[in-house]
Amino acid sequence: MSTAGFNSQNGTGTGQAYANGPSQNPVALQQLPGVSYGMTHQPTYNPMQAKAPAPPGPGLYPSGAYQPIPPVSSYQPGPPLTSYPAPPGQPLLTRPPLGIAPSHTPPQSASPSPGPRLPPAQATPPPPAVSSSSYYPNPQQPQPMAPSWQYNTAPPPMGPPASMSTPPRGPVGNHVNPASSATLPPPPPLSSAAAAYSSAPPPAHVSHSATQPPGPGMPPTSLHGYTQPGTAPPPVNPMAPHKYQQNRPPYGPPTTGPPPTGPPPAMKPTPPPTGPPMANATPPAPKPDAQCGAAVNSTLSPTEPDCQEGDIECPGTVAGNGPQAPNNYNHVDNKMAGPPQPGPPGRHLGHYPSLPPGYQNTSAPHNATSPMHPAMQAATQPYTQAPQPYQQPHGGPGPAQLSPSLAAMSLQSSTPEALRVVNLLQERNLLPPTPIPAPAPCLPQDLQKLNCNPEVFRCTLTSIPQTQSLLNKAKMPLGLLLHPFKDLSQLPVVTSSTIVRCRSCRTYINPFVSFLDQRRWKCNLCYRVNDVPEEFMYNPVSRSYGEPHKRPEVQNATIEFIAPSEYMLRPPQPAVYLFVLDVSHNAVETGYLNVFCQSLLENINALPGDSRTKVGFITFDSTIHFYNLQEGLSQPQMLIVSDIEDIFLPTPDSLLVNLNECKELVQDLLKSLPNLFEKTMETQSALGSALQAAFKLLSPTGGRMSVFQTQLPNLGVGALQSREDPNQRASAKDIQHLSPATDFYKKLALDCSGQQVAVDLFLLSAQYCDLASLGCISRYSAGSVYYYPSYHHQHNPAQVERFQKDLKRYLTRKIGFEAVMRIRCTKGLSIHTFHGNFFVRSTDLLSLPNVNPDAGFAVQMSIEENLDEMQVVSFQAALLYTSSKGERRIRVHTLCLPVVSSLSDIFSGADVQAITGLLACMAVDRSVTASLSDARDAMTNAAIDSLTSYRQSVLTIQQPGLLAPACLRLFPLFILALLKQKAFRTGTSTRLDDRVFAMCQLKYQPLAYAMLMIHPALYRVDDLTDEGALNINERTIPQPRVLQLSVEKLSREGAFLMDAGIVMYLWIGRNCHPNFLTQVLGVPSYAAVPDNLYLLPELDTAESQRTRAFIGWLRDQRPFYPSLHVIRDESQLKASFMQNMIEDRTESALSYYEFLLHLQQQISK
Amino acid sequence: MAFTFAAFCYMLALLLTAALIFFAIWHIIAFDELKTDYKNPIDQCNTLNPLVLPEYLIHFFFCVMFFCAAEWLTLCLNLPLLAYHVWRYMSRPVMSCPGLYDPTTIMNADILAYCQKEGWCKLAFYLLSFFYYLYGYGFIFTSCSSALRINDSHRALVFYLRMSNM
């Protein structure tokens, strides 16, 4: 009866939806979730991580509460960061060696004592002006007065936090009447558990469950569970944190997860234990926990969520809800928890969110066995892992004493790592040696495990503030960054006659909905209760009936549906590709036609499509040339239309032809095309008319238009004039002409968008092309822009290679036609602005005539209504598109994030990369609508404002120096990098087109690639070793550490690779080891390194193989092809290499240290 | 003269302001529809843009009339709006057709909110000025007609006297 099929498939869309679940191999299925996100449980499991969660939380609590110690400071992240006493080798900065390491020592410097103040380096460059402009609506300074909730962060005041933690509404009620919860909006933290197990288990909850002693859990009793105790915590799956978290310091899970959100919600959770009649009044203490657990078990047998987990973990057991399921969990739990702790049997699920998150992991288990206070134990643990200079006092209070104050303490201390105070002026080496992972939201682990991959969907604040005013206080932008059509290695695809959606808000069913009972589910966005359709009751994966919560839709945050006909306004369009080629004299000179025709010939069979695929060609100079490729012709027929003012199609039917039927003609054309125009003397370019013609050609079907342009269009409609004044390139004043000169291209793009035509622009030009105007054609039709400055087939081989590789990727990558993307979010949140290439058709709907796997989007959000009734909010991006095979598909991503009420939690959940990415998008908008200097000021202010807010509202102990939470420690660096980025820099000669292109890239690139553009990665490659190397496909890929972008890191004896996204530089030191020169570059000496070397010779030496493997690996990670330039001191490109040395000072820009001083000045004002 | 130019201006302004009120209501409705997803921004901009200049011109027109009628107070009350209109139109996005609204940016929450607020403010302004013109018209008309009455009675008196003389 089930029509649903569930299948794992490649992102490529070729995958077949399997029809009936039953045939599925359970094992394969079980893999699914794990694989797609890379979170396979066991394999990835890292004991360190497992432990990690525990330590941070508990450890802090005791210390924090009783002692006025900056909570964070006590911890030192073991690996990456070197604390203040910086390594001796930093000559650049004149930092007085301060004896005081304030951050680590407790309360010493409570007042902003002058102690560590550093004399500002002689910063000659004028500090960036601080203007009042800011991105945040609320101009006012964060109030020094901390609102009550702000106390949470403050260690000493225990009272307020406690109150915070136990909001009256919460705990008891929830616990007690879980059933009722179903109807209620999920009350506070606890309630979440109660409300719907699935919907939003409180964060605290999470960790808690994970740590639970693996006893034989109470078997959840059957399905009935739904109806009753909503309270049961969702499936407690102690999943190890996702792969991507691996890099984290040992605290790993806790730091990322629990800490940020932890406090507020976490706090609440504690109450619950008390609430329940059975549980003890004293929440925090171990006992309560145990009791709580027991209580829970008894009361809440039926935890559906568990089943979910079970499904994944052990498919076999899934079917039965019975006692077995719990066992599974327990099993898992053990692994998760790290050290197996003997727990009383039956605890397993029970663990209510009784303890604040920090505790739960370690504490719970301990509690059961030992009287020792969990917090204390936890505290000690971290140290063992990474010895700390500072010892936490744990002698003090016994559990009994602690318990009352625990709640209070938990607030402040919950996030050790993310909130650790870092004095940026003193800690020099903040850059982690490996790529920075995305912080994980502080959600219950079972939810987090289901959450969307951060590469696809991430939020600037992994803890959502409750109110807009709170958000304004934090002075950080709230927004989402999406990469919705990313190529995924594993993507579950569901074929179903009915796609289950909320009846009122049309949200797709997702892992974060709650099942009230077997027949009803509650939408997690609008909270409407919906019926579960009959078909949905059957689970094709387990071939069982009556387990809607185990369906793939409810098990995967990223899923693809094959859409039935209701999702089509017209029959799915075929894949249609139209190529519009500039063949003027200028274009022929560059020689791109050869490369293009060659690439297309090679890849013509790899064009995504089916038997209906159509192609067409248009060339243009001062006239428009069409090519009749009608079947039956002996050779292609060129039709020239010279009336460019009133363009028409000479033979409308035969210009776009079926690729399969006319392949030979097409190949003929491609072979002859480069020669056709060899002798042309036509220098004019009627691009506007050509685009109009192409639009006419494509408008009946829709499709993709690829435009290759090599000069400024100067004839007919859409003609442009050069607006760039080369003398102003380096001007420090405002840059003009960042906005389009005409709306012709925009209007045409809107027309295209309406007819489902996307325009991709390839700009190959040495001169100014007014990308600001031309780019509109792609921006509003959801196309992409490629720019190859100074392209020439002989003079610029690196560009040619890049063009070739990009074309190959472009022609063969997946494509979705006639797409729309809708982003829904929980009631109370609303979308403010979109960034990327698209047309916004309504407040939450983007029209994307084409969607490609390399497109990223950013969304600014605002909070319209208070979210205080919710523990979590969800965002759902649904992308409806037609695959190249003519299938209508819907790809749905759902992200779930906790809601917090304190500033410290917001700060601890900040995702610095996402914030930087979003700020970059906002700055691009600002520089177009206002001015570049305005945008620069706004970026600087963003850093100042957020750090000021942190200092005034979160830090209770004022130390001198520039203090930032550890999670934002790179923020000033990234802001400085943005200010020095091509798009925003001033004072350095930058061509207008380069600048505009960089702006386009910042808005259009997915975050991972945009970050490389903003802050390139620098590696030393002359001493690559296999130590710590990755092994992929039997290739060994060395993993050198990322270095700071400062000349001080370079040495004449070495060779350094700078990876700046679309370009890589290999810088060879003058005294580079001859071994490297001969073994890798294949030259005898430094002097023999050729000037424009862009290819590493394939030498059969270990060094060469390592280097090439590493570079190849870097290239493989991104969809475009970065060209490599080998440079020496004399090379022309040395300047562009050095411009990426962001931490150094240039004539026109501050060094990193000076920038920090500037920030500090502004902050302490 | 029974019917002064000023009175005529007020009467005209009254009628035109009534029209402007409809413009403002239409504007508000249109943006509300946009916000609630009922309309495609391209269509909506296409319907709104042609109305922008007429509205501005109407307002400009009766400002000129008041200027000619030397109604300085009324003119001063209208000058801020006039200046705003000029500024607004000068700072419009690059467009080849008349109008203010760009379908690609109109869905931005800031712009949408701004336009909605603008609509409400204008509606309020036009309503107030409607009653102001009504009052101004009544005031001038009554003063005129009272003057007329005196005039008439004077004439009547003269006429009567002449008649009597005869």
Short mmCIF file of C-alpha atoms in Angstrom, two decimals, chain A residues 740-743 746-747 750 780 822 831-833 839-844 864, chain B residues 34-35 37 39-42 94-97 102-104 107-110 112:
data_model
loop_
_atom_site.label_atom_id
_atom_site.label_comp_id
_atom_site.label_asym_id
_atom_site.label_seq_id
_atom_site.Cartn_x
_atom_site.Cartn_y
_atom_site.Cartn_z
CA PRO A 740 24.31 49.59 -13.40
CA ALA A 741 24.32 52.31 -16.01
CA THR A 742 21.14 51.12 -17.62
CA ASP A 743 18.24 48.98 -16.65
CA LYS A 746 17.84 44.06 -15.66
CA LYS A 747 14.57 44.29 -17.52
CA LEU A 750 13.27 39.85 -15.55
CA TYR A 780 18.19 38.56 -11.87
CA ARG A 822 10.82 28.91 -0.89
CA ILE A 831 12.82 37.09 5.94
CA HIS A 832 14.33 40.47 5.57
CA THR A 833 16.52 40.35 2.50
CA PHE A 839 14.46 37.21 -8.68
CA VAL A 840 12.42 37.59 -5.51
CA ARG A 841 8.90 36.81 -6.46
CA SER A 842 7.31 37.16 -3.11
CA THR A 843 8.40 37.60 0.44
CA ASP A 844 9.71 34.09 0.77
CA GLU A 864 8.96 39.94 14.24
CA LEU B 34 2.86 42.55 -2.24
CA LYS B 35 3.57 41.78 1.32
CA ASP B 37 2.17 37.47 -1.70
CA LYS B 39 0.81 39.82 -6.49
CA ASN B 40 3.90 39.37 -8.53
CA PRO B 41 6.27 42.27 -7.91
CA ILE B 42 6.80 42.82 -11.61
CA VAL B 94 18.22 53.51 -12.64
CA MET B 95 15.13 53.00 -14.72
CA SER B 96 14.30 53.59 -18.28
CA CYS B 97 10.62 54.11 -17.69
CA ASP B 102 12.10 48.47 -9.08
CA PRO B 103 10.72 44.95 -8.99
CA THR B 104 14.09 43.55 -8.07
CA MET B 107 10.66 42.88 -2.00
CA ASN B 108 13.43 43.91 0.30
CA ALA B 109 11.84 44.15 3.70
CA ASP B 110 13.25 47.59 4.35
CA LEU B 112 8.66 47.36 1.47
#
